[in-house]
XYZ file of C-alpha atoms in Angstrom:
293
model
C 0.018 0.368 0.258
C 2.381 2.196 0.761
C 4.192 2.045 -3.018
C 1.033 2.507 -4.591
C 0.732 5.917 -1.634
C 4.135 7.991 -2.564
C 2.358 7.202 -7.157
C -0.747 8.706 -5.764
C 1.312 11.848 -4.227
C 3.580 12.120 -7.096
C 1.238 11.105 -9.830
C -2.459 13.097 -8.395
C -1.252 15.034 -5.936
C 1.568 16.271 -7.388
C 4.249 17.103 -4.990
C 7.798 17.424 -5.443
C 10.906 14.699 -5.353
C 12.085 15.814 -1.746
C 8.716 15.479 -0.199
C 7.695 11.959 -1.317
C 11.325 10.584 -0.970
C 10.750 12.826 2.862
C 6.817 10.906 3.567
C 8.183 7.052 2.166
C 11.958 7.780 4.860
C 8.305 8.450 7.382
C 6.390 4.971 6.483
C 9.752 3.364 6.741
C 10.675 4.425 9.435
C 7.368 3.896 11.217
C 7.402 0.164 9.609
C 11.307 -0.334 11.594
C 9.878 0.841 14.524
C 6.854 -2.138 14.628
C 8.816 -4.311 13.103
C 11.672 -3.856 16.056
C 8.688 -3.700 18.789
C 5.223 -5.165 18.217
C 6.659 -7.544 16.139
C 5.057 -6.846 12.617
C 5.766 -4.120 10.332
C 2.603 -3.328 8.119
C 1.535 -0.012 8.951
C -1.820 -0.130 7.907
C -2.320 -2.408 10.282
C -0.990 0.221 13.073
C -3.518 1.961 15.379
C -4.021 4.779 17.124
C -1.347 3.509 20.369
C 0.793 2.255 18.129
C 1.649 5.502 16.949
C 1.117 7.256 19.906
C 3.911 5.085 20.718
C 6.504 5.963 18.121
C 5.738 9.341 17.600
C 7.121 9.302 22.280
C 9.374 7.723 20.784
C 10.755 9.903 18.365
C 10.287 13.068 21.092
C 12.735 10.778 23.778
C 15.664 10.349 20.776
C 15.575 14.152 20.634
C 14.248 14.704 17.547
C 13.407 17.667 16.207
C 8.803 18.668 17.369
C 8.862 20.168 13.797
C 10.601 16.957 12.348
C 7.287 14.983 14.281
C 5.331 17.208 12.973
C 6.164 16.700 9.363
C 6.484 12.953 10.248
C 2.572 13.538 11.995
C 1.122 15.068 8.697
C 3.261 12.300 6.398
C 0.755 9.673 8.426
C -2.018 11.485 7.948
C -1.787 12.129 4.693
C -1.114 8.327 5.108
C -4.617 7.166 6.818
C -6.193 9.404 4.685
C -5.482 7.879 1.204
C -6.466 4.631 3.175
C -9.499 4.966 5.021
C -10.749 6.933 0.722
C -9.901 3.009 -0.538
C -11.718 2.086 1.699
C -8.937 -0.331 3.137
C -9.501 0.433 6.823
C -12.360 1.493 8.888
C -11.473 3.766 11.101
C -8.799 6.581 11.211
C -6.076 6.573 13.617
C -4.703 10.146 13.256
C -7.688 10.991 14.873
C -6.614 11.875 18.243
C -3.252 12.394 17.828
C -2.415 16.183 17.326
C 0.223 18.226 16.404
C 3.954 18.735 18.088
C 4.445 22.977 19.467
C 7.350 23.899 17.675
C 9.672 26.956 19.086
C 9.364 29.458 15.879
C 13.218 29.390 14.523
C 13.715 32.440 12.311
C 14.643 32.703 9.464
C 18.886 33.337 9.241
C 20.301 35.588 6.340
C 23.599 37.118 5.748
C 23.587 41.236 6.092
C 24.058 43.600 2.643
C 27.650 44.203 3.370
C 28.762 40.977 3.532
C 26.421 40.080 0.658
C 27.970 42.913 -1.285
C 31.595 42.550 -0.470
C 31.023 38.891 -1.379
C 29.434 38.983 -4.707
C 31.808 42.387 -5.405
C 34.888 42.555 -3.819
C 35.650 38.494 -3.875
C 37.955 36.897 -6.124
C 37.120 34.999 -8.974
C 39.167 34.284 -11.024
C 38.553 33.702 -14.772
C 37.758 29.589 -14.717
C 35.064 27.996 -15.344
C 34.332 26.273 -11.821
C 35.124 29.679 -10.876
C 32.812 31.605 -12.405
C 30.838 29.266 -12.701
C 30.302 28.815 -9.265
C 29.686 33.127 -8.949
C 26.746 32.748 -11.110
C 24.919 30.043 -8.350
C 25.589 32.515 -6.006
C 24.574 35.635 -8.377
C 21.489 33.505 -9.169
C 20.573 32.716 -5.404
C 21.385 36.198 -4.038
C 19.294 37.936 -7.131
C 16.835 35.424 -7.566
C 15.425 33.954 -4.273
C 14.916 30.319 -6.796
C 14.967 27.183 -4.369
C 18.310 24.966 -4.979
C 16.208 21.844 -6.716
C 14.520 25.118 -9.267
C 18.315 25.800 -9.783
C 19.438 22.730 -10.503
C 15.645 22.245 -12.730
C 17.068 25.779 -14.741
C 17.191 24.589 -18.205
C 18.486 26.794 -21.534
C 16.007 28.033 -22.176
C 14.111 29.183 -18.612
C 16.781 31.705 -19.170
C 14.628 35.064 -21.388
C 18.499 37.831 -21.289
C 16.141 40.290 -23.231
C 13.592 40.228 -20.405
C 16.096 39.830 -18.062
C 13.894 36.740 -16.369
C 13.559 33.182 -15.722
C 11.147 30.536 -15.726
C 11.515 28.522 -12.915
C 9.307 25.007 -11.603
C 8.323 25.399 -8.131
C 7.094 22.638 -5.755
C 3.720 21.067 -6.688
C 5.393 22.194 -10.631
C 3.815 25.591 -10.973
C 5.670 27.911 -13.178
C 6.802 31.259 -12.207
C 8.026 33.711 -14.113
C 11.458 36.017 -11.622
C 12.840 38.944 -12.684
C 16.697 39.341 -12.540
C 19.091 42.406 -12.070
C 20.672 44.080 -14.504
C 24.231 43.523 -13.621
C 22.834 39.969 -13.421
C 22.437 40.055 -17.679
C 26.654 39.689 -18.130
C 27.424 37.321 -16.026
C 24.938 34.798 -17.905
C 25.891 35.845 -20.827
C 29.435 35.646 -19.824
C 29.057 31.998 -18.533
C 27.147 30.331 -21.302
C 30.135 31.820 -23.439
C 33.177 30.393 -21.349
C 30.611 27.101 -20.285
C 29.745 27.285 -24.670
C 33.815 27.383 -25.383
C 35.198 24.646 -22.486
C 32.564 22.004 -21.712
C 31.079 19.316 -23.911
C 28.285 19.594 -22.963
C 25.750 15.555 -22.700
C 22.648 16.397 -24.249
C 20.230 16.889 -20.851
C 19.347 21.747 -21.105
C 20.196 21.909 -18.480
C 22.101 25.865 -17.324
C 24.837 25.048 -14.684
C 26.588 22.070 -15.121
C 30.204 20.242 -14.357
C 33.569 20.869 -15.736
C 32.610 17.574 -17.804
C 29.382 18.408 -18.690
C 27.169 16.447 -16.469
C 24.429 17.819 -14.729
C 25.251 19.743 -11.215
C 23.445 17.943 -8.151
C 21.891 19.058 -4.618
C 25.046 18.184 -3.119
C 27.288 19.968 -4.897
C 25.235 22.888 -5.303
C 25.283 23.456 -1.217
C 29.440 22.321 -0.519
C 29.515 25.816 -3.632
C 27.344 27.724 -1.219
C 28.649 26.346 2.105
C 31.737 26.977 1.482
C 31.337 30.768 0.017
C 30.294 31.374 3.896
C 31.988 29.807 5.790
C 33.458 32.909 6.334
C 31.216 34.672 7.863
C 30.410 33.221 11.325
C 28.024 34.856 12.080
C 25.846 32.951 9.952
C 24.365 30.077 11.655
C 23.371 27.511 8.364
C 24.675 27.760 5.400
C 22.614 27.010 2.274
C 21.230 27.989 -0.472
C 17.773 28.472 1.269
C 19.551 30.748 4.298
C 21.250 32.942 0.409
C 17.035 32.377 -0.783
C 16.104 33.812 3.132
C 18.475 36.875 2.527
C 16.604 37.771 -0.980
C 13.720 37.894 0.490
C 14.886 39.720 3.810
C 16.799 42.389 1.559
C 13.585 43.393 -0.163
C 11.523 43.551 1.986
C 14.118 45.845 3.926
C 14.083 48.232 1.112
C 10.532 48.528 0.633
C 8.824 45.624 -1.484
C 5.619 45.008 -0.571
C 4.699 41.653 1.212
C 2.603 40.377 -1.271
C 5.030 40.960 -3.891
C 7.307 38.704 -2.187
C 5.656 36.645 -1.661
C 4.397 36.533 -5.590
C 8.502 36.416 -6.122
C 9.184 33.628 -3.688
C 6.636 30.977 -4.988
C 4.295 31.437 -2.450
C 1.267 29.849 -1.795
C 0.280 32.014 0.691
C 0.663 34.776 2.676
C 2.089 33.088 6.134
C 5.362 31.138 4.882
C 6.545 35.059 3.061
C 5.643 37.196 7.013
C 8.630 34.925 8.305
C 10.936 37.277 6.852
C 9.183 40.480 8.848
C 10.960 40.255 11.790
C 13.922 41.704 10.165
C 12.044 44.253 9.215
C 10.429 45.294 12.017
C 14.035 45.269 13.451
C 15.144 47.786 11.220
C 11.723 50.135 11.792
C 12.609 50.115 15.164
C 15.923 50.984 14.525
C 14.826 54.086 12.560
C 11.821 54.716 15.364
C 14.817 55.285 18.071
C 17.174 56.691 16.010
C 14.178 59.991 14.911
C 11.484 60.347 17.625
C 11.686 62.901 19.626
C 10.384 60.925 22.482
C 12.169 57.718 21.855
């Protein structure tokens, strides 16, 4: 039943491959728990008490509440699927509640540090160095996700209009503008790539020296290596540059709804986490300018 459920997520719900993989992992973990502690591994037959005991074991193991809640969401979706298929008659998740998770504010890189990284850091003329610089510029200049950057095609980029077309979560397309300063970097990269790299038949914009497409861990390591110079940034990942993009836009006066659309969020709630940084900036302006402050 797990395989049928995963196909349902992939082809009917059209969830991202990463989400499908995560849910598959969650269900396998529950299956292993049931096998070790209760003598069977069939998730579909788990009752309320078994599910609850697994959740308790996760909490006792020190798993973060947000991660546990993700697993709870997976099980709710899974058993709802089984109910619709009439495989089970009662939902074991009916009385399971999510854990109270502490809100973590998204980390970001300061504006001055981003300028120093992109404008003052020396990148040599090699293909890899110029590609890495463009990757950093693309994350910070467009706010796209790691998966969206990896899946960029040559045809996704419109230099004339200075826009890129990305395929986001649930296969939703959106068009994101980029700055005038990014355009020559794209042109230089393409010229260098087409001259020095023997391209494979995949159509991807960002590639390795071998011509093969880039992969997630490679991009992650590139970003981390360059952000390692900022010890004040707790996490150094592509997603931090996405946070930085959103935070800096809001700090410069961008409307929240516009940032929501640029990021590809489905609701304002997902975008509002970035407003804390803007509020802090407003407080500083207020403290400096108000006569009674």
